[in-house]
C-alpha positions as a Python dict, from the first residue, in 0.01 Angstrom:
ca = {
    (1, 'M'): (0, 0, 0),
    (2, 'R'): (212, -265, 31),
    (3, 'K'): (448, -443, -204),
    (4, 'K'): (293, -708, -520),
    (5, 'A'): (595, -900, -328),
    (6, 'A'): (711, -1253, -530),
    (7, 'A'): (460, -1217, -820),
    (8, 'V'): (653, -1451, -1039),
    (9, 'T'): (591, -1780, -769),
    (10, 'A'): (282, -1710, -709),
    (11, 'L'): (129, -2003, -882),
    (12, 'V'): (-58, -2263, -652),
    (13, 'A'): (288, -2475, -473),
    (14, 'L'): (117, -2736, -300),
    (15, 'V'): (430, -2935, -153),
    (16, 'M'): (606, -2894, 203),
    (17, 'P'): (956, -2845, 115),
    (18, 'L'): (1121, -3251, 169),
    (19, 'A'): (1426, -3076, 335),
    (20, 'L'): (1144, -2987, 623),
    (21, 'A'): (987, -3322, 593),
    (22, 'G'): (1291, -3484, 680),
    (23, 'C'): (1326, -3296, 1000),
    (24, 'G'): (976, -3387, 1094),
    (25, 'T'): (702, -3621, 966),
    (26, 'G'): (519, -3399, 815),
    (27, 'A'): (234, -3230, 920),
    (28, 'L'): (124, -3399, 1265),
    (29, 'Y'): (278, -3483, 1532),
    (30, 'G'): (203, -3663, 1903),
    (31, 'K'): (-61, -3967, 1960),
    (32, 'D'): (-459, -3961, 2055),
    (33, 'K'): (-734, -4209, 2043),
    (34, 'Q'): (-947, -4271, 1749),
    (35, 'E'): (-1233, -4119, 1774),
    (36, 'T'): (-1496, -4089, 1500),
    (37, 'S'): (-1764, -3829, 1383),
    (38, 'A'): (-2122, -3874, 1459),
    (39, 'S'): (-2255, -3897, 1095),
    (40, 'A'): (-2350, -4279, 942),
    (41, 'P'): (-2088, -4482, 776),
    (42, 'G'): (-2130, -4471, 399),
    (43, 'P'): (-2144, -4793, 197),
    (44, 'Q'): (-1862, -4842, 167),
    (45, 'A'): (-1753, -4861, 591),
    (46, 'G'): (-1556, -5129, 689),
    (47, 'A'): (-1576, -5336, 384),
    (48, 'E'): (-1253, -5472, 213),
    (49, 'S'): (-1124, -5305, -107),
    (50, 'P'): (-1205, -5531, -388),
    (51, 'Q'): (-955, -5712, -633),
    (52, 'I'): (-1072, -5609, -987),
    (53, 'P'): (-883, -5732, -1295),
    (54, 'A'): (-655, -5504, -1443),
    (55, 'G'): (-712, -5340, -1805),
    (56, 'P'): (-571, -5436, -2101),
    (57, 'I'): (-237, -5255, -2207),
    (58, 'P'): (-330, -4984, -2417),
    (59, 'E'): (-293, -5043, -2805),
    (60, 'G'): (22, -4888, -2930),
    (61, 'L'): (189, -4885, -2616),
    (62, 'E'): (302, -5245, -2621),
    (63, 'E'): (678, -5172, -2619),
    (64, 'F'): (680, -4909, -2325),
    (65, 'Y'): (462, -5164, -2100),
    (66, 'N'): (689, -5473, -2211),
    (67, 'Q'): (1010, -5298, -2224),
    (68, 'P'): (1276, -5458, -1959),
    (69, 'V'): (1318, -5302, -1614),
    (70, 'E'): (1695, -5358, -1502),
    (71, 'W'): (1686, -5191, -1088),
    (72, 'K'): (2049, -5126, -928),
    (73, 'D'): (2110, -5113, -627),
    (74, 'C'): (2159, -4712, -489),
    (75, 'G'): (2176, -4671, -144),
    (76, 'P'): (2114, -4883, 184),
    (77, 'A'): (1764, -5084, 79),
    (78, 'A'): (1729, -4912, -234),
    (79, 'Q'): (1719, -4938, -605),
    (80, 'C'): (1706, -4716, -889),
    (81, 'T'): (1564, -4740, -1243),
    (82, 'D'): (1511, -4551, -1525),
    (83, 'I'): (1228, -4599, -1790),
    (84, 'Q'): (1145, -4480, -2116),
    (85, 'V'): (785, -4353, -2195),
    (86, 'P'): (655, -4126, -2490),
    (87, 'L'): (684, -3804, -2489),
    (88, 'D'): (374, -3762, -2627),
    (89, 'Y'): (77, -4055, -2566),
    (90, 'A'): (-109, -3904, -2814),
    (91, 'Q'): (230, -4028, -3075),
    (92, 'P'): (389, -4268, -2871),
    (93, 'E'): (539, -4379, -3249),
    (94, 'G'): (736, -4052, -3180),
    (95, 'K'): (1025, -3931, -2929),
    (96, 'T'): (1065, -4073, -2578),
    (97, 'I'): (1152, -3966, -2228),
    (98, 'T'): (1267, -4094, -1937),
    (99, 'V'): (1131, -4114, -1624),
    (100, 'A'): (1341, -4200, -1286),
    (101, 'M'): (1211, -4423, -1020),
    (102, 'K'): (1365, -4557, -707),
    (103, 'K'): (1251, -4812, -450),
    (104, 'R'): (1308, -4898, -44),
    (105, 'V'): (1234, -5237, -103),
    (106, 'A'): (1017, -5433, 165),
    (107, 'S'): (1189, -5518, 463),
    (108, 'G'): (942, -5770, 578),
    (109, 'K'): (690, -6032, 392),
    (110, 'K'): (626, -5818, 72),
    (111, 'I'): (281, -5796, -38),
    (112, 'G'): (273, -5531, -313),
    (113, 'T'): (453, -5245, -442),
    (114, 'L'): (304, -4860, -258),
    (115, 'F'): (355, -4583, -506),
    (116, 'V'): (387, -4263, -409),
    (117, 'N'): (384, -3862, -431),
    (118, 'P'): (518, -3570, -211),
    (119, 'G'): (336, -3284, -403),
    (120, 'G'): (434, -3017, -588),
    (121, 'P'): (396, -3030, -862),
    (122, 'G'): (762, -3014, -908),
    (123, 'G'): (792, -3254, -629),
    (124, 'S'): (1043, -3557, -654),
    (125, 'G'): (921, -3890, -497),
    (126, 'I'): (1308, -4002, -549),
    (127, 'E'): (1357, -3777, -244),
    (128, 'M'): (1051, -3867, -129),
    (129, 'V'): (1162, -4227, -94),
    (130, 'D'): (1504, -4116, 61),
    (131, 'G'): (1288, -4019, 407),
    (132, 'I'): (1034, -4245, 401),
    (133, 'N'): (1047, -4324, 754),
    (134, 'A'): (916, -3978, 819),
    (135, 'F'): (565, -4060, 559),
    (136, 'F'): (447, -4438, 701),
    (137, 'S'): (453, -4710, 996),
    (138, 'D'): (700, -4984, 1011),
    (139, 'K'): (410, -5214, 933),
    (140, 'V'): (363, -5033, 589),
    (141, 'L'): (714, -5011, 514),
    (142, 'A'): (734, -5409, 611),
    (143, 'A'): (486, -5485, 364),
    (144, 'Y'): (546, -5283, 22),
    (145, 'D'): (812, -5213, -145),
    (146, 'V'): (744, -4821, -217),
    (147, 'V'): (845, -4703, -534),
    (148, 'G'): (906, -4323, -564),
    (149, 'F'): (971, -4128, -909),
    (150, 'D'): (1020, -3778, -1027),
    (151, 'P'): (755, -3700, -1252),
    (152, 'R'): (794, -3600, -1657),
    (153, 'G'): (970, -3238, -1634),
    (154, 'V'): (1112, -3308, -1234),
    (155, 'G'): (1458, -3394, -1094),
    (156, 'K'): (1608, -3707, -1262),
    (157, 'S'): (1368, -3749, -1455),
    (158, 'T'): (1383, -3571, -1850),
    (159, 'P'): (1373, -3206, -1630),
    (160, 'V'): (1262, -2889, -1735),
    (161, 'K'): (1498, -2631, -1792),
    (162, 'C'): (1505, -2249, -1803),
    (163, 'L'): (1700, -2060, -1675),
    (164, 'S'): (2037, -1952, -1528),
    (165, 'D'): (2079, -2004, -1089),
    (166, 'A'): (2200, -1637, -1139),
    (167, 'E'): (1861, -1589, -1316),
    (168, 'L'): (1682, -1762, -1075),
    (169, 'D'): (1780, -1602, -821),
    (170, 'R'): (1664, -1214, -933),
    (171, 'V'): (1340, -1382, -1112),
    (172, 'L'): (1241, -1601, -804),
    (173, 'T'): (1324, -1313, -498),
    (174, 'A'): (1202, -1050, -684),
    (175, 'S'): (905, -793, -525),
    (176, 'Y'): (695, -564, -733),
    (177, 'P'): (575, -184, -539),
    (178, 'D'): (222, -138, -578),
    (179, 'D'): (310, 225, -584),
    (180, 'D'): (574, 226, -864),
    (181, 'P'): (413, 284, -1236),
    (182, 'E'): (669, 66, -1371),
    (183, 'T'): (566, -240, -1198),
    (184, 'P'): (339, -411, -1435),
    (185, 'Q'): (601, -378, -1766),
    (186, 'K'): (855, -494, -1486),
    (187, 'L'): (617, -766, -1354),
    (188, 'D'): (554, -902, -1711),
    (189, 'A'): (955, -883, -1829),
    (190, 'D'): (1013, -1172, -1555),
    (191, 'L'): (753, -1323, -1668),
    (192, 'Q'): (833, -1306, -2027),
    (193, 'T'): (1227, -1439, -1898),
    (194, 'L'): (1126, -1682, -1758),
    (195, 'S'): (858, -1841, -2059),
    (196, 'K'): (1163, -1771, -2325),
    (197, 'G'): (1453, -1935, -2103),
    (198, 'C'): (1206, -2249, -2055),
    (199, 'D'): (1082, -2225, -2455),
    (200, 'A'): (1462, -2197, -2495),
    (201, 'Q'): (1553, -2490, -2354),
    (202, 'S'): (1269, -2734, -2296),
    (203, 'G'): (1019, -2591, -2583),
    (204, 'E'): (948, -2913, -2711),
    (205, 'L'): (892, -3070, -2369),
    (206, 'L'): (628, -2830, -2172),
    (207, 'P'): (335, -2906, -2386),
    (208, 'Y'): (360, -3240, -2265),
    (209, 'V'): (453, -3238, -1864),
    (210, 'G'): (146, -3234, -1772),
    (211, 'T'): (-80, -3374, -1515),
    (212, 'N'): (-295, -3629, -1784),
    (213, 'Q'): (22, -3717, -1908),
    (214, 'A'): (207, -3833, -1557),
    (215, 'A'): (-105, -4030, -1538),
    (216, 'R'): (-15, -4267, -1800),
    (217, 'D'): (295, -4290, -1695),
    (218, 'L'): (192, -4409, -1378),
    (219, 'D'): (17, -4690, -1493),
    (220, 'V'): (330, -4766, -1706),
    (221, 'M'): (535, -4790, -1410),
    (222, 'R'): (258, -5004, -1215),
    (223, 'A'): (298, -5260, -1490),
    (224, 'L'): (649, -5281, -1465),
    (225, 'T'): (632, -5338, -1120),
    (226, 'G'): (432, -5684, -1237),
    (227, 'E'): (145, -5554, -1002),
    (228, 'E'): (-193, -5580, -1110),
    (229, 'Q'): (-380, -5286, -966),
    (230, 'L'): (-215, -4950, -861),
    (231, 'T'): (-166, -4902, -478),
    (232, 'Y'): (-72, -4523, -470),
    (233, 'V'): (-40, -4243, -150),
    (234, 'G'): (-58, -3930, -286),
    (235, 'Y'): (-7, -3639, -58),
    (236, 'S'): (-98, -3230, -189),
    (237, 'Y'): (-63, -3185, -553),
    (238, 'G'): (-44, -3631, -606),
    (239, 'T'): (-359, -3614, -491),
    (240, 'L'): (-437, -3416, -864),
    (241, 'L'): (-245, -3671, -1040),
    (242, 'G'): (-404, -4031, -800),
    (243, 'T'): (-750, -3860, -892),
    (244, 'Q'): (-655, -3833, -1304),
    (245, 'Y'): (-483, -4169, -1273),
    (246, 'M'): (-807, -4266, -1119),
    (247, 'E'): (-1030, -4119, -1429),
    (248, 'Y'): (-820, -4296, -1697),
    (249, 'Y'): (-823, -4638, -1512),
    (250, 'P'): (-1016, -4722, -1305),
    (251, 'Q'): (-978, -5070, -1294),
    (252, 'N'): (-658, -5069, -1273),
    (253, 'V'): (-687, -4900, -896),
    (254, 'G'): (-609, -5096, -568),
    (255, 'R'): (-550, -4919, -255),
    (256, 'M'): (-546, -4597, -327),
    (257, 'I'): (-485, -4248, -45),
    (258, 'L'): (-553, -3841, -97),
    (259, 'D'): (-403, -3664, 144),
    (260, 'G'): (-460, -3298, 127),
    (261, 'A'): (-698, -3282, -212),
    (262, 'V'): (-674, -3065, -458),
    (263, 'D'): (-1010, -2977, -596),
    (264, 'P'): (-992, -3103, -1017),
    (265, 'S'): (-1290, -2893, -1090),
    (266, 'L'): (-1134, -2557, -1040),
    (267, 'G'): (-969, -2308, -1195),
    (268, 'I'): (-624, -2144, -1127),
    (269, 'Q'): (-757, -1834, -977),
    (270, 'E'): (-1012, -2029, -794),
    (271, 'M'): (-740, -2211, -632),
    (272, 'S'): (-555, -1911, -554),
    (273, 'V'): (-816, -1722, -403),
    (274, 'E'): (-950, -2029, -234),
    (275, 'Q'): (-572, -2091, -103),
    (276, 'T'): (-503, -1738, 38),
    (277, 'A'): (-813, -1740, 221),
    (278, 'A'): (-717, -2064, 374),
    (279, 'F'): (-385, -1910, 492),
    (280, 'E'): (-537, -1613, 607),
    (281, 'T'): (-717, -1835, 833),
    (282, 'V'): (-359, -2010, 982),
    (283, 'F'): (-253, -1689, 1023),
    (284, 'R'): (-431, -1592, 1280),
    (285, 'R'): (-426, -1953, 1432),
    (286, 'F'): (-77, -1867, 1439),
    (287, 'M'): (-93, -1545, 1589),
    (288, 'A'): (-334, -1709, 1826),
    (289, 'D'): (-117, -1931, 1961),
    (290, 'C'): (180, -1689, 1961),
    (291, 'L'): (37, -1440, 2225),
    (292, 'T'): (2, -1745, 2466),
    (293, 'R'): (373, -1805, 2472),
    (294, 'E'): (702, -1665, 2620),
    (295, 'D'): (923, -1610, 2351),
    (296, 'C'): (611, -1423, 2130),
    (297, 'P'): (755, -1087, 1974),
    (298, 'F'): (389, -945, 1953),
    (299, 'H'): (183, -879, 2220),
    (300, 'G'): (-204, -757, 2234),
    (301, 'T'): (-551, -913, 2029),
    (302, 'V'): (-485, -1121, 1748),
    (303, 'D'): (-565, -800, 1507),
    (304, 'E'): (-278, -595, 1680),
    (305, 'G'): (-48, -890, 1665),
    (306, 'I'): (-123, -954, 1312),
    (307, 'A'): (-101, -508, 1268),
    (308, 'Q'): (263, -541, 1385),
    (309, 'M'): (351, -830, 1203),
    (310, 'Q'): (245, -662, 863),
    (311, 'E'): (465, -362, 1052),
    (312, 'L'): (817, -606, 1003),
    (313, 'L'): (669, -699, 674),
    (314, 'A'): (608, -369, 540),
    (315, 'R'): (953, -264, 649),
    (316, 'A'): (1158, -452, 393),
    (317, 'Q'): (925, -257, 140),
    (318, 'T'): (1272, -3, 175),
    (319, 'Q'): (1464, -156, 396),
    (320, 'P'): (1631, -554, 323),
    (321, 'Y'): (1677, -680, 641),
    (322, 'E'): (2019, -852, 689),
    (323, 'G'): (2078, -1235, 548),
    (324, 'E'): (2294, -1437, 512),
    (325, 'P'): (2648, -1271, 376),
    (326, 'G'): (2585, -1059, 41),
    (327, 'R'): (2194, -1192, 22),
    (328, 'P'): (2021, -844, 167),
    (329, 'V'): (1629, -1019, 211),
    (330, 'N'): (1325, -827, 82),
    (331, 'E'): (980, -892, 128),
    (332, 'G'): (936, -1149, -133),
    (333, 'Q'): (1200, -1395, 12),
    (334, 'V'): (1012, -1304, 357),
    (335, 'M'): (710, -1421, 297),
    (336, 'T'): (730, -1667, 60),
    (337, 'G'): (927, -1771, 424),
    (338, 'L'): (680, -1714, 613),
    (339, 'V'): (413, -1939, 428),
    (340, 'T'): (619, -2220, 418),
    (341, 'T'): (632, -2225, 870),
    (342, 'M'): (270, -2226, 822),
    (343, 'Y'): (241, -2561, 629),
    (344, 'D'): (287, -2758, 991),
    (345, 'P'): (211, -2581, 1380),
    (346, 'D'): (526, -2733, 1464),
    (347, 'Y'): (725, -2469, 1217),
    (348, 'W'): (549, -2202, 1406),
    (349, 'P'): (820, -2174, 1636),
    (350, 'I'): (1073, -2070, 1383),
    (351, 'A'): (897, -1813, 1263),
    (352, 'R'): (795, -1633, 1621),
    (353, 'T'): (1212, -1669, 1634),
    (354, 'A'): (1187, -1548, 1297),
    (355, 'F'): (1025, -1275, 1395),
    (356, 'G'): (1199, -1206, 1706),
    (357, 'A'): (1527, -1210, 1502),
    (358, 'M'): (1369, -931, 1249),
    (359, 'Q'): (1266, -708, 1478),
    (360, 'K'): (1567, -691, 1741),
    (361, 'H'): (1819, -766, 1513),
    (362, 'N'): (1698, -645, 1140),
    (363, 'D'): (1813, -1023, 1130),
    (364, 'A'): (1545, -1246, 845),
    (365, 'S'): (1796, -1482, 750),
    (366, 'T'): (1576, -1773, 889),
    (367, 'F'): (1308, -1661, 665),
    (368, 'Q'): (1593, -1630, 404),
    (369, 'L'): (1674, -1976, 476),
    (370, 'M'): (1274, -2086, 473),
    (371, 'S'): (1262, -1935, 99),
    (372, 'D'): (1544, -2078, 8),
    (373, 'L'): (1440, -2452, 106),
    (374, 'T'): (1128, -2369, -92),
    (375, 'V'): (1228, -2272, -398),
    (376, 'G'): (1457, -2508, -471),
    (377, 'R'): (1808, -2331, -354),
    (378, 'K'): (2092, -2500, -242),
    (379, 'P'): (2402, -2417, -13),
    (380, 'D'): (2587, -2347, -263),
    (381, 'G'): (2368, -2063, -466),
    (382, 'S'): (2266, -2371, -741),
    (383, 'Y'): (1923, -2436, -814),
    (384, 'D'): (1712, -2769, -825),
    (385, 'N'): (1434, -2735, -1049),
    (386, 'S'): (1158, -2765, -843),
    (387, 'S'): (1027, -2383, -933),
    (388, 'E'): (1093, -2481, -1274),
    (389, 'A'): (872, -2748, -1350),
    (390, 'N'): (622, -2608, -1097),
    (391, 'F'): (581, -2302, -1352),
    (392, 'A'): (578, -2575, -1661),
    (393, 'I'): (367, -2791, -1435),
    (394, 'N'): (89, -2592, -1369),
    (395, 'C'): (74, -2394, -1732),
    (396, 'A'): (3, -2681, -1885),
    (397, 'D'): (-254, -2787, -1638),
    (398, 'Y'): (-439, -2501, -1654),
    (399, 'P'): (-612, -2272, -1925),
    (400, 'A'): (-519, -1936, -1981),
    (401, 'V'): (-704, -1685, -1715),
    (402, 'T'): (-924, -1466, -1852),
    (403, 'E'): (-887, -1030, -1779),
    (404, 'A'): (-1240, -1100, -1611),
    (405, 'E'): (-1077, -1320, -1372),
    (406, 'L'): (-785, -1160, -1308),
    (407, 'A'): (-971, -865, -1250),
    (408, 'A'): (-1196, -1093, -980),
    (409, 'G'): (-869, -1204, -809),
    (410, 'V'): (-738, -797, -777),
    (411, 'E'): (-1087, -697, -604),
    (412, 'K'): (-1086, -1049, -419),
    (413, 'A'): (-697, -1013, -299),
    (414, 'K'): (-925, -701, -91),
    (415, 'D'): (-1006, -927, 167),
    (416, 'F'): (-668, -1049, 233),
    (417, 'P'): (-458, -794, 392),
    (418, 'I'): (-152, -1025, 447),
    (419, 'L'): (-121, -1201, 144),
    (420, 'G'): (-335, -1069, -118),
    (421, 'A'): (-122, -893, -335),
    (422, 'M'): (105, -1157, -331),
    (423, 'Y'): (-112, -1419, -443),
    (424, 'V'): (-462, -1358, -617),
    (425, 'G'): (-510, -1135, -928),
    (426, 'S'): (-154, -1191, -1128),
    (427, 'D'): (-110, -1499, -1364),
    (428, 'S'): (227, -1630, -1362),
    (429, 'C'): (204, -1825, -1731),
    (430, 'K'): (33, -1570, -1913),
    (431, 'F'): (353, -1554, -2183),
    (432, 'W'): (287, -1910, -2172),
    (433, 'S'): (348, -2072, -2550),
    (434, 'Y'): (70, -2348, -2483),
    (435, 'H'): (-253, -2336, -2232),
    (436, 'P'): (-524, -2632, -2227),
    (437, 'D'): (-813, -2598, -2322),
    (438, 'A'): (-1019, -2687, -2025),
    (439, 'V'): (-926, -2736, -1611),
    (440, 'P'): (-827, -3117, -1538),
    (441, 'G'): (-1161, -3198, -1420),
    (442, 'P'): (-1400, -3233, -1272),
    (443, 'F'): (-1360, -3648, -1208),
    (444, 'T'): (-1586, -3882, -1074),
    (445, 'G'): (-1362, -4242, -1114),
    (446, 'K'): (-1653, -4416, -1234),
    (447, 'G'): (-1545, -4816, -1181),
    (448, 'A'): (-1289, -4793, -943),
    (449, 'P'): (-1327, -4953, -607),
    (450, 'P'): (-1318, -4758, -269),
    (451, 'V'): (-1055, -4485, -213),
    (452, 'V'): (-993, -4238, 116),
    (453, 'V'): (-995, -3884, 123),
    (454, 'V'): (-815, -3746, 415),
    (455, 'G'): (-897, -3334, 445),
    (456, 'T'): (-730, -3130, 748),
    (457, 'R'): (-979, -2867, 879),
    (458, 'Y'): (-721, -2552, 918),
    (459, 'D'): (-467, -2707, 618),
    (460, 'P'): (-309, -2349, 490),
    (461, 'A'): (-244, -2509, 95),
    (462, 'T'): (-532, -2736, 25),
    (463, 'P'): (-820, -2580, 241),
    (464, 'Y'): (-1012, -2826, 431),
    (465, 'Q'): (-1302, -2776, 135),
    (466, 'W'): (-1087, -2927, -106),
    (467, 'S'): (-1121, -3242, 23),
    (468, 'E'): (-1493, -3282, 115),
    (469, 'N'): (-1545, -3133, -318),
    (470, 'L'): (-1331, -3410, -393),
    (471, 'A'): (-1476, -3695, -189),
    (472, 'K'): (-1842, -3599, -308),
    (473, 'A'): (-1707, -3601, -658),
    (474, 'L'): (-1537, -3926, -646),
    (475, 'E'): (-1781, -4179, -703),
    (476, 'S'): (-1623, -4479, -457),
    (477, 'A'): (-1444, -4215, -233),
    (478, 'V'): (-1491, -4202, 167),
    (479, 'L'): (-1360, -3893, 399),
    (480, 'V'): (-1162, -3886, 664),
    (481, 'T'): (-1072, -3602, 837),
    (482, 'Y'): (-824, -3439, 1097),
    (483, 'E'): (-1018, -3145, 1306),
    (484, 'G'): (-643, -2981, 1361),
    (485, 'D'): (-323, -2748, 1163),
    (486, 'G'): (-123, -2838, 861),
    (487, 'H'): (-106, -2955, 595),
    (488, 'T'): (-175, -3346, 500),
    (489, 'A'): (-221, -3557, 798),
    (490, 'Y'): (-128, -3931, 694),
    (491, 'N'): (181, -4002, 915),
    (492, 'P'): (326, -4256, 1227),
    (493, 'D'): (317, -3958, 1466),
    (494, 'N'): (-81, -3896, 1443),
    (495, 'Q'): (-213, -4267, 1575),
    (496, 'C'): (-564, -4154, 1534),
    (497, 'I'): (-574, -4115, 1107),
    (498, 'A'): (-263, -4381, 1103),
    (499, 'A'): (-403, -4662, 1262),
    (500, 'P'): (-697, -4694, 1001),
    (501, 'L'): (-510, -4556, 674),
    (502, 'D'): (-243, -4785, 755),
    (503, 'K'): (-548, -5115, 788),
    (504, 'Y'): (-653, -4994, 482),
    (505, 'L'): (-335, -5024, 312),
    (506, 'L'): (-229, -5344, 485),
    (507, 'E'): (-581, -5533, 429),
    (508, 'G'): (-813, -5355, 246),
    (509, 'T'): (-1073, -5254, 557),
    (510, 'V'): (-1157, -4968, 397),
    (511, 'P'): (-1206, -4665, 715),
    (512, 'Q'): (-1570, -4520, 788),
    (513, 'D'): (-1730, -4249, 597),
    (514, 'G'): (-1682, -3985, 770),
    (515, 'L'): (-1454, -4094, 1054),
    (516, 'T'): (-1327, -3764, 1251),
    (517, 'C'): (-1012, -3750, 1456),
    (518, 'P'): (-927, -3477, 1710),
    (519, 'A'): (-679, -3184, 1699),
    (520, 'Q'): (-338, -3321, 1860),
}
């Protein structure tokens, strides 16, 4: 049996590494003419998003909504500030924590403030602002101050901290052989190391890093920028933050785009199964494309190519590949790096090159680099806190996994030959000291103005059906579909998607419900 590789990292990760996004423009590239599906327009199609008076300041939170804010220059056309928010909104008179914000100042006549979140959980909105040209057109950047923020628990905000860099190196790159009778004990020991480290260093913060608290922070930030309504673009996990906000503050929603949606009605095991199925589909699409390329290291049919790929992956079970000096590459790192290259078809050539190097030179350093970028490992061996925050926020958002759910996951993993053993049928939160009682949703956003949900047909990280489900659940949502590959679709190089969404942000014109753009 193949190894259960990197099982400790098998929480649902929904952010494309920003270091990679900065090299391109996210998921999609090229230009095409706009096309629409034949479906009938929704009731809001072509309508302008109405302006609804903002709700009152929640009782007991006046000092947070009225706190002084001092923006300081922190780079070209950029300003930064920190604000204070309650650790627990149920006890606003108690302890406070810091939320860090960064603003890219509008380059033209400002019409408002656009808040952004790149995903994760654990992704940095501050880092997103540093590469914001990859996400939005010049017209949008001229019209809006763009504000990114590190959600509570992340980065420059009050951060979750769990382990030393050496401990993270060991835990985040571990592999667990299925045929080793001690694997369950070794896996549990690493999960206990993680949970105990988080409790020891961040125990007071951990129960309050969930999306339900972060959504309340977002409303404080909205008010402190002087905006009556929130204008917001959330990618991937950022869609969960947006829909949670929409549920709490429908009267405060302005224009909102939710790209690569998370279905808030699902539990963590259901998400793992559906996400793994989507990745398996994209692996096959990658292989079909690879077999048409001269530099493809595989040959034959798609099934034969997949079998050859699995042979390369299996070699690391007994003999790690070469990586950077002093860092051999095990199966867990190869799998994490491979998964990362599936987020965007523009990264598929990286995967082809990496497999070729593994095949010819026993060299997996490319996948090691991709893995490092994904888990937040820097070239000097230190880590940012994105992986620790990812654990903490997911464990704060989702209830404990039952034994029945785990058993069903183990059985379902058999359907997924590449990723099943890695992503399905394990519970990374099993030793966590807290769990919520229920999943975040479902949400309806009743009373909010029209919002836009964007789904990509072959999105590996947030399967297309999640966007469909969210658009159906939200009473005022319209669905825009990109019929291509990649994780998320809204960026300036995909004009079929970008043109109507830019118009929505700039003019308030809601896209046609059912708008469909072809692959490019």
